[in-house]
């Protein structure tokens, strides 16, 4: 089976897998009781209707309209398939809806309209304005698409955006802006040749003029040849803007000396000979799909220093509209923009271009097989899976909408808006924000035992950008520097972080002597102390914290949890009044944030240890600004079983209430009882726990770890932690599966803990 046949077979299987297609509609509010039904529909829904009658702007707060976009086509110009009709266009429109939701959290109804008359199509779409916050026109052929969009923009007070035109134009604009940076040519001095002159092509030219390309330096050819002044055949008003006084009649006549070739036309129209006749270091955007105007390998043969972009994913610099449309709509919807104007599109161009100059995110790198391209000829624009696109582009678009006067709901704070978007991209973003703010206010010295690991180095770039800590890496300087270069990171030793050279640190003697002094009566000789300190970065990190050379430590990306815990406990004593350490892990999912004790440390804790760990965990929830609602879980429901495990949990409850009577804690109980207040009220109406529990305490580590991991996987949850509790200094052991974001989160947690410790020591 050929690659094309295999792809076709896989694509059909993908679409047929139940449920068929790629999108569905799901309710956003519960409807499981009679009261909820009366609120959602009759009679309660009348209140929402009446409020909108009173103030139409309330439709954005009372309905889904403010986050709902219509993706509309008549199927006359679908991808590279042409006029296949609205029914066959539906898979493409569903795919567009999926991308809106995946990348920007925007809901979509795809609407396929069997109408080719432009005026009738305009009437149909304009009549839908009450339903939607925005209209994304898709795959409507030129020149009708220009007329349809122009008339709709004049009639409608919501954004109307023809993505084939403007989405392509925005990505092309960003690619050319960055390509010109690479070759060092001013945008106002270049000459550009364009083939195609359809809807996307004309929009690209208009955008490039807005960015600074001089109109007189643009030459255009279509399937009939050069667009010259006086030509009447197939020249509408849009194309006529780029007609020039010239005797040239073919692409071959106008290519000489061109700095940029922009193709949105047909396969093979640009020859190697034409490429050789272009200016030095030519920029070639061959965007015909699926076969470009010239293949990149042929360009390389003709001009090795050329910069090339295509519309294909199997070559560098893919011009992909997914880089743009979700985010420009996100910004427009969130400020109630009445249109998407030129200022908003230009702002989007520059935000995309600026992001490409930063290092690739770890999420995008994983999506593309771990490749780490660096800004340059083969990496001009970000990858579509880069999570930073939302947090960079949507605010830029929103700000441009406000500045240009088309926002009906201006943002009070752009920073708060970024925080909101960050919470969508990183589901831990909202709950972690208070800790990020506190960490930045007083950065602490955090030492990372596995300082050579890629995950740590990538996290360090975020930490340096946020200025939330003063990092110390344990590792070999040459290895760290080589990996920073390979990952194309901007962090610099001595500026953004310090290094403790595990092979040649002048403090090595002090470290092994300190370690020997602590463990000499446990069989550790001077030689074995030297060997352990030399080979165990976790030991060095713990010694640095114990000696006051660092405020907190993070380890665990390599190796086993309990082995590292033993090393740390040998060096950092337990906190005052604590009999044993414990660990708490959090999971953030669509239902909220939930915390689990003890997931990693005590296999079978006593009632005393459970009570102690619970109180420590409740204190740490306070750092997140979360009010702990604690459930002691068991197979027993409020005394329904008499056995040692149930008795242990009841004893733990008594100890907690005696020591921390202010805590909202209840048990022993089933997990469903902890999560469902109705069940709890029915079987135990005198419960002191209200609402849904968020801190779950288990009788043993098996139950805690299994529950935590099942919740994480089954709910597609994001992990916080594990957080090690009970030591006299902040020390955390993460796991080998930790992501960059988890390391960043743990850095903020460790920093805030260190701040609290310091404040307690001086009070």
XYZ file of C-alpha atoms in Angstrom:
763
model
C 0.000 0.000 0.000
C 1.402 3.411 -0.973
C 1.708 6.250 1.550
C -1.229 8.046 -0.094
C -3.408 4.916 0.060
C -2.443 4.276 3.680
C -3.276 7.878 4.618
C -6.660 7.646 2.869
C -7.511 4.387 4.658
C -6.462 5.781 8.040
C -8.401 9.021 7.472
C -11.606 7.135 6.632
C -11.226 4.924 9.702
C -10.602 8.043 11.814
C -13.812 9.692 10.611
C -15.946 6.525 10.855
C -14.963 5.654 14.407
C -18.060 6.025 16.595
C -19.420 8.572 17.053
C -19.051 9.433 13.365
C -17.453 12.732 12.432
C -15.303 14.963 14.643
C -17.559 17.198 16.750
C -20.594 16.980 19.007
C -22.746 19.235 21.184
C -22.550 18.757 24.960
C -24.522 20.545 27.690
C -22.547 22.860 29.947
C -24.941 22.797 32.914
C -26.262 19.814 34.880
C -29.841 18.677 34.230
C -30.287 15.771 36.625
C -32.970 17.090 38.980
C -36.424 18.569 38.511
C -35.182 21.915 39.798
C -32.319 22.012 37.313
C -34.754 21.200 34.509
C -36.983 24.090 35.622
C -33.979 26.427 35.592
C -32.684 25.262 32.214
C -36.031 25.289 30.472
C -39.584 26.225 31.452
C -40.358 28.204 33.525
C -36.889 29.465 34.604
C -35.557 30.146 31.117
C -38.085 32.977 30.759
C -36.020 35.057 33.191
C -33.034 34.900 30.855
C -35.203 35.812 27.858
C -36.698 38.809 29.630
C -33.274 40.026 30.723
C -32.051 39.986 27.116
C -35.144 41.921 26.035
C -34.282 44.499 28.693
C -30.605 44.660 27.689
C -29.494 42.847 24.499
C -25.867 42.952 25.662
C -26.804 40.405 28.344
C -26.970 37.733 25.635
C -23.199 37.374 26.085
C -23.566 36.537 29.783
C -26.734 34.448 29.648
C -26.158 32.310 26.533
C -23.335 30.621 24.643
C -23.466 33.221 21.850
C -20.362 35.063 23.024
C -18.278 31.912 22.554
C -20.037 30.494 19.502
C -18.776 30.800 15.934
C -20.499 29.641 12.740
C -18.193 27.996 10.208
C -20.093 28.458 6.946
C -19.455 27.248 3.407
C -21.280 26.592 0.177
C -18.637 24.089 -0.880
C -17.544 25.900 -4.039
C -13.781 25.957 -3.338
C -12.898 23.234 -0.826
C -9.215 22.789 -0.011
C -7.566 21.411 -3.157
C -10.776 19.607 -4.114
C -12.583 22.473 -5.833
C -16.364 22.766 -6.192
C -17.445 19.557 -4.441
C -20.622 21.009 -2.959
C -21.765 21.697 0.599
C -22.468 18.084 1.603
C -18.978 16.839 0.749
C -17.514 19.945 2.409
C -18.947 18.975 5.803
C -15.897 16.926 6.971
C -13.703 19.975 6.386
C -16.049 22.246 8.319
C -16.207 19.760 11.204
C -12.423 19.712 11.231
C -12.393 23.477 11.427
C -14.774 23.323 14.386
C -12.546 20.810 16.126
C -9.528 23.109 15.766
C -11.449 26.103 17.137
C -12.290 24.099 20.267
C -8.900 22.371 20.610
C -6.744 25.456 20.275
C -8.923 28.250 21.691
C -11.903 26.740 23.509
C -14.360 28.243 21.006
C -17.587 26.360 20.251
C -18.661 25.949 16.629
C -21.732 25.038 14.634
C -20.715 24.106 11.104
C -23.272 25.216 8.526
C -23.173 23.948 4.947
C -25.439 25.988 2.662
C -26.747 24.797 -0.708
C -26.675 28.248 -2.342
C -24.332 29.660 -4.971
C -26.061 32.965 -5.650
C -23.957 35.527 -3.709
C -26.883 37.776 -2.748
C -28.998 34.888 -1.499
C -26.017 33.477 0.388
C -25.501 36.856 2.038
C -29.165 36.988 3.069
C -29.000 33.498 4.581
C -25.849 34.171 6.578
C -26.881 37.644 7.728
C -30.125 36.217 9.115
C -28.080 34.037 11.499
C -26.577 36.977 13.391
C -28.703 36.479 16.549
C -27.232 32.978 16.976
C -23.513 33.652 16.792
C -20.704 35.767 18.165
C -18.750 35.485 14.914
C -18.853 34.104 11.367
C -15.983 32.175 9.790
C -16.530 31.953 6.029
C -14.803 28.986 4.492
C -14.129 27.532 1.053
C -16.246 29.959 -1.021
C -14.789 30.527 -4.468
C -13.448 33.799 -5.819
C -14.515 36.351 -6.819
C -17.865 35.738 -5.070
C -16.133 35.367 -1.699
C -15.019 39.015 -1.822
C -18.540 40.210 -2.457
C -20.078 37.935 0.173
C -17.658 39.018 2.863
C -17.890 42.718 1.972
C -21.691 42.742 2.116
C -21.815 40.722 5.322
C -19.313 43.009 7.049
C -21.492 45.971 6.100
C -24.698 44.343 7.392
C -23.560 42.475 10.499
C -22.320 43.782 13.861
C -20.237 40.710 14.642
C -16.848 39.615 13.216
C -17.050 38.137 9.710
C -13.776 36.544 8.653
C -13.069 34.697 5.431
C -10.243 32.471 6.623
C -9.142 31.413 3.148
C -8.337 35.061 2.501
C -7.298 36.636 5.754
C -6.031 33.610 7.672
C -3.652 32.781 4.844
C -2.678 36.447 4.566
C -1.796 36.671 8.264
C 0.434 33.571 8.214
C 2.059 34.616 4.935
C 2.676 38.065 6.403
C 4.379 36.598 9.480
C 6.480 34.236 7.370
C 7.687 37.017 5.061
C 8.380 39.428 7.937
C 10.616 36.823 9.552
C 12.186 35.645 6.303
C 13.224 39.222 5.591
C 14.818 39.395 9.053
C 16.834 36.276 8.211
C 18.083 37.611 4.862
C 18.461 41.181 6.097
C 16.291 42.932 3.512
C 14.034 45.910 4.398
C 10.388 45.196 3.596
C 9.954 48.575 1.891
C 12.684 47.827 -0.673
C 11.827 44.315 -1.864
C 10.202 43.316 -5.133
C 7.564 40.586 -5.001
C 6.084 38.352 -7.683
C 2.780 36.637 -7.054
C 0.977 33.914 -8.969
C -2.661 33.028 -8.431
C -4.485 36.267 -7.663
C -7.469 34.462 -6.161
C -9.137 35.302 -2.872
C -6.198 34.241 -0.715
C -3.637 35.775 -3.040
C -5.238 39.212 -3.150
C -5.690 39.170 0.642
C -2.003 38.297 1.040
C -0.975 41.191 -1.167
C -3.229 43.594 0.753
C -1.687 42.417 4.019
C 1.863 42.767 2.717
C 1.102 46.322 1.601
C -0.185 47.041 5.123
C 3.101 45.652 6.469
C 5.205 47.920 4.282
C 5.675 46.356 0.833
C 5.387 49.103 -1.780
C 2.496 48.417 -4.214
C 4.577 49.491 -7.199
C 7.062 46.695 -6.361
C 4.414 43.964 -6.672
C 3.945 42.068 -9.943
C 1.054 39.645 -10.375
C 0.333 36.778 -12.755
C -2.685 34.471 -12.965
C -3.636 31.589 -15.254
C -3.996 34.011 -18.190
C -0.605 35.617 -17.614
C 0.525 38.930 -16.153
C -2.098 41.240 -14.704
C -1.257 44.416 -16.610
C -2.948 47.797 -16.880
C -5.662 47.642 -19.505
C -6.279 43.915 -19.335
C -10.025 43.234 -19.064
C -10.310 39.473 -19.153
C -10.846 37.965 -15.666
C -9.813 41.180 -13.899
C -12.175 42.334 -11.167
C -11.722 45.409 -8.982
C -9.674 43.508 -6.393
C -7.223 42.183 -8.943
C -7.104 45.486 -10.821
C -5.439 47.133 -7.793
C -2.297 45.222 -8.699
C -2.337 45.755 -12.474
C 0.832 47.540 -13.674
C 1.919 49.346 -16.832
C 4.187 46.697 -18.372
C 4.896 44.884 -21.608
C 5.533 41.645 -19.681
C 2.945 38.968 -20.311
C 4.194 35.800 -18.570
C 5.612 34.807 -15.203
C 8.915 34.170 -16.931
C 8.943 37.845 -17.987
C 8.512 39.254 -14.451
C 10.577 36.930 -12.235
C 14.018 38.452 -12.890
C 15.516 40.023 -9.744
C 12.479 39.303 -7.558
C 13.247 39.084 -3.832
C 10.062 37.166 -3.004
C 7.918 34.679 -4.892
C 4.454 34.075 -3.472
C 2.537 31.270 -5.144
C -1.089 30.399 -4.504
C -1.735 28.930 -7.893
C -0.851 25.540 -9.407
C 1.860 22.851 -9.352
C 5.045 23.397 -11.293
C 4.538 26.976 -12.433
C 7.932 28.093 -11.058
C 10.959 26.535 -12.749
C 14.512 26.122 -11.485
C 15.689 28.545 -14.148
C 13.293 31.189 -12.781
C 14.644 30.612 -9.262
C 18.208 31.156 -10.492
C 17.176 34.508 -11.973
C 15.698 35.811 -8.744
C 17.646 38.084 -6.372
C 20.314 36.619 -4.065
C 18.865 34.726 -1.076
C 15.365 34.595 -2.588
C 12.294 33.942 -0.456
C 9.924 31.434 -2.058
C 6.489 30.695 -0.662
C 5.125 27.937 -2.891
C 1.716 27.356 -1.293
C -0.294 25.420 -3.876
C -1.703 22.257 -2.251
C -1.045 19.406 -2.309
C 1.710 19.978 -4.882
C 3.480 23.346 -4.652
C 4.527 25.599 -7.515
C 8.011 24.137 -7.106
C 9.259 21.445 -4.738
C 11.711 22.612 -2.044
C 14.401 20.147 -3.150
C 14.356 21.668 -6.641
C 14.678 25.155 -5.148
C 17.702 24.016 -3.129
C 19.389 22.685 -6.261
C 18.853 25.978 -8.080
C 19.555 28.340 -5.162
C 21.079 26.712 -2.048
C 20.630 29.851 0.072
C 16.916 30.293 -0.732
C 14.331 30.408 2.045
C 11.337 28.201 1.311
C 7.834 27.761 2.733
C 5.023 25.522 1.524
C 1.534 24.564 2.642
C 2.656 21.009 3.408
C 3.464 19.464 6.782
C 6.300 17.304 5.430
C 8.511 20.339 4.724
C 9.733 23.093 7.061
C 7.832 26.379 7.306
C 4.303 25.086 6.760
C 1.924 27.998 6.160
C -1.016 26.682 8.162
C -4.130 28.734 8.921
C -4.494 26.890 12.245
C -1.783 29.263 13.485
C -4.242 32.114 13.217
C -7.998 31.685 13.042
C -8.666 30.226 16.533
C -6.740 33.002 18.216
C -7.944 35.982 16.222
C -11.524 34.894 16.956
C -10.667 34.297 20.621
C -9.420 37.847 21.022
C -12.308 39.303 19.001
C -15.006 37.402 20.909
C -13.587 38.233 24.309
C -13.870 41.981 23.757
C -17.171 41.795 21.856
C -15.571 43.107 18.666
C -18.033 44.214 15.974
C -15.570 43.317 13.225
C -12.067 41.986 12.586
C -10.270 44.983 11.142
C -6.867 45.562 9.608
C -5.314 46.628 12.915
C -6.322 43.331 14.525
C -4.923 41.317 11.618
C -1.620 43.206 11.628
C -1.331 42.749 15.392
C -1.789 39.015 14.838
C 0.962 38.987 12.190
C 3.490 40.580 14.507
C 2.525 38.369 17.457
C 3.097 35.240 15.329
C 6.375 36.574 13.970
C 7.648 37.494 17.437
C 6.766 34.094 18.882
C 8.802 32.277 16.231
C 11.947 34.026 17.440
C 11.572 32.394 20.842
C 12.577 28.785 21.534
C 10.068 26.092 20.595
C 7.826 24.954 23.441
C 8.150 21.421 24.822
C 4.499 20.691 23.902
C 5.067 21.587 20.254
C 8.347 19.664 20.214
C 6.616 16.494 21.461
C 3.868 16.882 18.873
C 6.484 17.007 16.112
C 8.654 14.104 17.205
C 11.011 15.949 19.527
C 12.596 18.121 16.834
C 13.979 21.421 18.131
C 14.251 23.888 15.224
C 15.838 27.257 15.823
C 14.611 30.541 14.377
C 16.138 30.809 10.937
C 15.646 29.682 7.327
C 13.834 26.480 8.304
C 11.822 27.885 11.214
C 10.091 31.162 10.343
C 6.713 30.629 12.008
C 5.641 28.685 15.111
C 4.160 25.212 14.969
C 0.359 24.928 15.309
C 0.656 22.916 18.549
C 2.598 25.621 20.349
C 0.435 26.388 23.424
C 1.811 29.926 23.630
C -0.067 30.948 20.488
C -3.244 31.494 22.483
C -1.612 33.544 25.228
C 0.346 35.681 22.750
C -2.052 36.170 19.842
C -5.445 36.589 21.503
C -4.278 39.437 23.802
C -2.584 41.177 20.854
C -5.808 40.967 18.843
C -7.943 42.076 21.800
C -5.684 45.061 22.452
C -5.825 46.087 18.780
C -9.621 45.833 18.838
C -9.788 48.068 21.891
C -7.270 50.556 20.466
C -9.135 50.769 17.158
C -12.527 51.299 18.813
C -14.373 48.157 17.703
C -14.554 46.466 21.141
C -17.967 46.623 22.830
C -16.737 44.870 26.005
C -13.226 46.235 26.626
C -11.005 44.286 29.012
C -10.312 45.853 32.371
C -6.896 44.213 32.620
C -4.859 42.648 29.824
C -2.745 40.846 32.426
C -5.855 39.281 33.988
C -6.937 38.238 30.496
C -3.594 36.521 29.891
C -4.028 34.712 33.195
C -7.457 33.519 32.066
C -6.050 32.246 28.769
C -3.142 30.622 30.570
C -5.650 28.706 32.694
C -7.136 27.281 29.464
C -3.756 26.300 28.034
C -2.375 24.981 31.311
C -5.263 23.791 33.439
C -3.118 24.326 36.512
C -2.682 27.976 35.502
C -5.584 29.369 37.512
C -4.868 27.512 40.740
C -1.127 28.192 40.464
C -1.448 31.923 39.759
C -1.339 33.042 43.443
C 1.839 31.031 43.957
C 3.442 32.418 40.794
C 2.714 35.938 42.006
C 4.166 35.256 45.459
C 7.228 33.533 44.008
C 7.972 36.477 41.710
C 7.615 38.928 44.570
C 10.498 37.332 46.497
C 12.502 34.864 44.351
C 14.133 32.068 46.332
C 17.215 29.955 45.638
C 15.948 26.640 44.261
C 18.460 23.858 43.577
C 17.655 21.204 40.955
C 19.441 17.907 41.499
C 19.018 16.789 37.862
C 20.308 20.016 36.367
C 21.359 18.412 33.082
C 17.906 17.042 32.250
C 16.084 18.551 29.281
C 12.832 18.952 31.236
C 14.637 20.984 33.894
C 16.400 23.190 31.348
C 13.178 23.907 29.473
C 11.436 24.676 32.747
C 14.300 26.993 33.646
C 13.586 29.103 30.572
C 10.020 29.669 31.798
C 11.281 30.340 35.319
C 13.805 32.878 34.035
C 11.161 34.589 31.888
C 8.809 34.786 34.870
C 11.652 35.711 37.275
C 10.119 33.482 39.897
C 13.285 31.918 41.361
C 17.074 32.038 41.541
C 17.897 28.592 40.167
C 20.947 26.459 40.947
C 21.658 23.495 38.676
C 23.712 20.503 39.773
C 25.549 19.049 36.802
C 28.469 19.329 34.443
C 28.797 22.821 32.952
C 29.820 21.600 29.509
C 26.864 19.228 29.300
C 24.428 21.878 30.512
C 25.734 24.422 28.007
C 25.623 21.908 25.115
C 22.025 20.992 25.897
C 20.984 24.623 26.182
C 22.422 25.182 22.725
C 20.732 22.080 21.305
C 17.380 23.144 22.730
C 17.872 26.715 21.462
C 17.166 28.189 24.891
C 18.005 31.755 25.882
C 19.085 31.117 29.472
C 22.719 31.837 30.372
C 24.845 30.486 33.218
C 25.865 33.162 35.682
C 22.931 35.327 34.579
C 19.806 33.190 34.759
C 21.152 30.386 36.946
C 24.168 29.146 38.892
C 25.893 25.794 38.443
C 27.174 23.445 41.101
C 29.754 21.438 39.144
C 29.271 17.883 40.322
C 32.756 16.967 39.075
C 34.792 19.894 40.373
C 33.044 22.125 42.891
C 35.350 23.811 45.441
C 32.797 23.043 48.151
C 33.093 19.291 47.634
C 35.254 18.748 50.730
C 32.834 20.717 52.906
C 29.950 18.686 51.512
C 31.390 15.228 52.108
C 32.608 16.200 55.564
C 29.136 17.492 56.447
C 27.575 14.303 55.145
C 30.080 12.153 57.040
C 29.443 14.086 60.237
C 25.707 13.377 59.941
C 26.065 9.656 59.192
C 29.367 8.550 60.731
C 27.557 6.578 63.442
C 25.488 4.775 60.824
C 28.400 3.059 59.156
C 29.366 5.799 56.704
C 33.145 6.111 56.401
C 34.971 9.143 54.988
C 35.618 7.269 51.726
C 32.007 6.177 51.364
C 30.875 9.737 52.185
C 33.085 11.049 49.375
C 31.722 8.426 46.961
C 28.078 9.169 47.799
C 28.433 12.940 47.566
C 30.384 12.666 44.324
C 27.790 10.432 42.631
C 24.438 11.474 44.139
C 23.208 14.910 43.071
C 20.176 14.524 45.356
C 22.598 14.360 48.304
C 24.372 17.513 47.134
C 21.046 19.339 46.734
C 19.936 18.324 50.227
C 23.299 19.412 51.678
C 23.001 22.805 49.976
C 19.563 23.295 51.541
C 20.709 22.067 54.957
C 23.760 24.368 54.874
C 21.674 27.411 53.866
C 23.206 27.663 50.375
C 19.779 27.064 48.815
C 16.276 27.706 50.097
C 14.583 24.634 48.605
C 15.341 21.650 46.377
C 13.672 19.662 43.596
C 14.723 16.172 42.550
C 13.148 12.986 41.190
C 13.275 13.175 37.393
C 15.699 10.254 37.393
C 15.609 7.324 39.804
C 13.276 5.939 42.447
C 11.231 8.024 44.848
C 11.971 6.179 48.091
C 15.699 6.014 47.488
C 15.826 9.773 47.057
C 13.620 10.242 50.093
C 16.088 8.254 52.217
C 18.964 10.477 51.085
C 16.993 13.617 51.900
C 15.884 12.354 55.314
C 19.494 11.554 56.172
C 20.348 15.233 55.758
C 17.221 17.349 56.352
C 15.487 16.579 59.657
C 11.744 16.349 60.163
C 9.844 19.444 61.135
C 9.230 20.174 64.787
C 6.535 17.903 66.195
C 6.289 15.751 63.056
C 6.732 11.994 63.391
C 6.881 11.056 59.695
C 6.959 12.638 56.226
C 4.060 12.304 53.798
C 3.247 13.282 50.231
C 0.260 14.985 48.654
C -0.485 15.039 44.930
C -3.075 17.152 43.137
C -5.070 16.587 39.961
C -6.675 19.471 38.064
C -9.361 18.487 35.564
C -12.599 19.817 34.117
C -14.348 19.244 37.460
C -11.880 21.253 39.525
C -8.786 20.636 41.659
C -8.528 17.556 43.889
C -5.756 16.546 46.294
C -4.739 13.094 47.521
C -2.890 12.035 50.727
C -0.567 10.041 51.035
C 0.334 8.983 47.498
C 4.057 8.248 47.763
C 5.569 7.883 51.229
C 3.882 5.797 53.954
C 2.747 2.354 52.837
C 0.483 1.744 55.841
C 0.350 4.868 58.020
C -0.940 4.892 61.584
C -3.914 6.978 62.661
C -1.428 9.443 64.163
C 0.479 9.723 60.874
C -2.751 10.109 58.889
C -3.929 12.929 61.160
C -0.553 14.641 60.965
C -0.398 14.399 57.156
C -3.976 15.642 56.798
C -3.312 18.790 58.814
C -0.130 19.480 56.815
C -2.016 18.952 53.542
C -4.800 21.311 54.603
C -2.197 23.995 55.318
C -0.760 23.605 51.829
C -4.175 23.966 50.210
C -4.231 27.385 51.818
C -1.202 28.351 49.701
C -3.354 27.775 46.616
C -6.183 29.862 48.030
C -8.321 26.714 48.285
C -10.516 26.081 51.324
C -9.900 22.451 52.277
C -12.944 20.180 52.397
C -11.510 16.973 53.777
C -12.861 13.453 53.428
C -11.286 10.479 55.227
C -12.035 7.657 52.805
C -12.685 4.015 53.580
C -14.701 0.971 52.554
C -16.816 1.876 55.596
C -19.492 4.567 55.546
C -19.847 6.283 58.942
C -19.462 3.126 61.010
C -21.046 0.671 58.591
C -18.080 -1.705 59.133
C -16.194 -2.664 62.259
C -12.647 -3.594 61.388
C -9.106 -2.232 61.964
C -8.998 -0.101 58.788
C -12.310 1.647 59.465
C -11.348 2.100 63.103
C -8.033 3.669 62.041
C -9.817 6.274 59.950
C -12.265 7.070 62.762
C -9.347 7.489 65.159
C -7.589 9.778 62.670
C -10.761 11.905 62.462
C -10.823 12.301 66.234
C -7.153 13.341 66.312
C -7.639 15.896 63.521
C -10.645 17.466 65.180
C -8.811 17.688 68.491
C -5.758 19.369 66.934
C -7.408 21.471 64.214
C -11.053 22.004 65.149
C -11.412 24.717 62.512
C -10.985 22.256 59.630
C -13.996 21.067 57.642
C -13.323 17.332 57.835
C -15.516 14.240 57.901
C -15.194 10.470 57.730
C -14.886 7.622 57.480
C -16.844 7.467 54.214
C -17.080 6.122 50.693
C -15.627 8.140 47.831
C -19.046 8.765 46.247
C -20.318 9.991 49.604
C -17.431 12.476 49.734
C -18.173 13.774 46.255
C -21.976 13.887 46.388
C -23.615 16.013 49.061
C -27.059 14.530 48.359
C -25.848 11.034 49.197
C -24.148 12.333 52.314
C -27.242 14.150 53.535
C -29.356 11.056 53.017
C -27.166 8.599 54.908
C -25.516 10.952 57.425
C -27.452 14.220 57.743
C -25.243 15.503 60.591
C -22.080 15.581 58.515
C -19.756 18.519 59.140
C -18.615 18.423 55.507
C -20.499 20.650 53.062
C -20.445 20.543 49.298
C -17.949 18.364 47.452
C -14.722 17.229 49.106
C -11.448 18.366 47.523
C -8.875 16.774 49.851
C -9.026 12.990 50.052
C -7.221 11.061 52.774
C -6.721 7.314 52.398
C -6.022 4.474 54.829
C -2.880 3.388 52.944
C -0.582 4.319 50.074
C -2.011 1.661 47.729
C -5.475 3.227 47.864
C -4.144 6.771 47.581
C -1.784 6.117 44.677
C -4.279 4.031 42.712
C -7.072 6.589 43.151
C -4.817 9.503 42.244
C -3.466 7.836 39.094
C -6.885 6.633 37.925
C -8.322 10.115 38.374
C -5.398 11.627 36.506
C -5.674 9.298 33.519
C -9.455 8.813 33.263
C -10.211 12.525 33.513
C -7.234 13.658 31.430
C -6.146 15.562 34.523
C -3.018 17.620 35.025
C -0.816 16.809 38.002
C 0.455 19.115 40.722
C 3.171 17.519 42.807
C 3.768 15.213 44.516
C 4.497 17.631 47.350
C 6.691 16.242 50.118
C 5.510 17.333 53.549
C 6.922 17.056 57.063
C 10.540 18.109 56.573
C 12.082 21.147 58.262
C 13.163 22.613 54.908
C 11.337 22.589 51.526
C 12.375 19.548 49.514
C 10.301 17.924 46.772
C 10.668 14.665 44.876
C 8.812 14.719 41.579
C 8.539 11.697 39.283
C 10.251 10.708 36.002
C 7.001 11.428 34.120
C 7.053 15.093 35.192
C 6.487 17.638 32.433
C 8.073 21.046 32.031
C 4.944 22.635 33.441
C 5.038 20.431 36.516
C 8.630 21.462 37.216
C 7.625 25.123 36.842
C 4.687 24.591 39.198
C 6.815 22.800 41.780
C 9.336 25.629 41.633
C 6.619 28.115 42.586
C 5.408 25.840 45.379
C 8.923 25.347 46.742
C 9.586 29.096 46.560
C 6.460 29.995 48.518
C 7.212 27.320 51.115
C 10.702 28.777 51.516
C 9.234 32.252 51.970
C 6.886 30.950 54.652
C 9.735 29.137 56.426
C 11.841 32.268 56.428
C 8.972 34.380 57.781
C 8.344 31.843 60.550
C 12.021 31.785 61.491
C 12.167 35.573 61.877
C 8.813 36.011 63.664
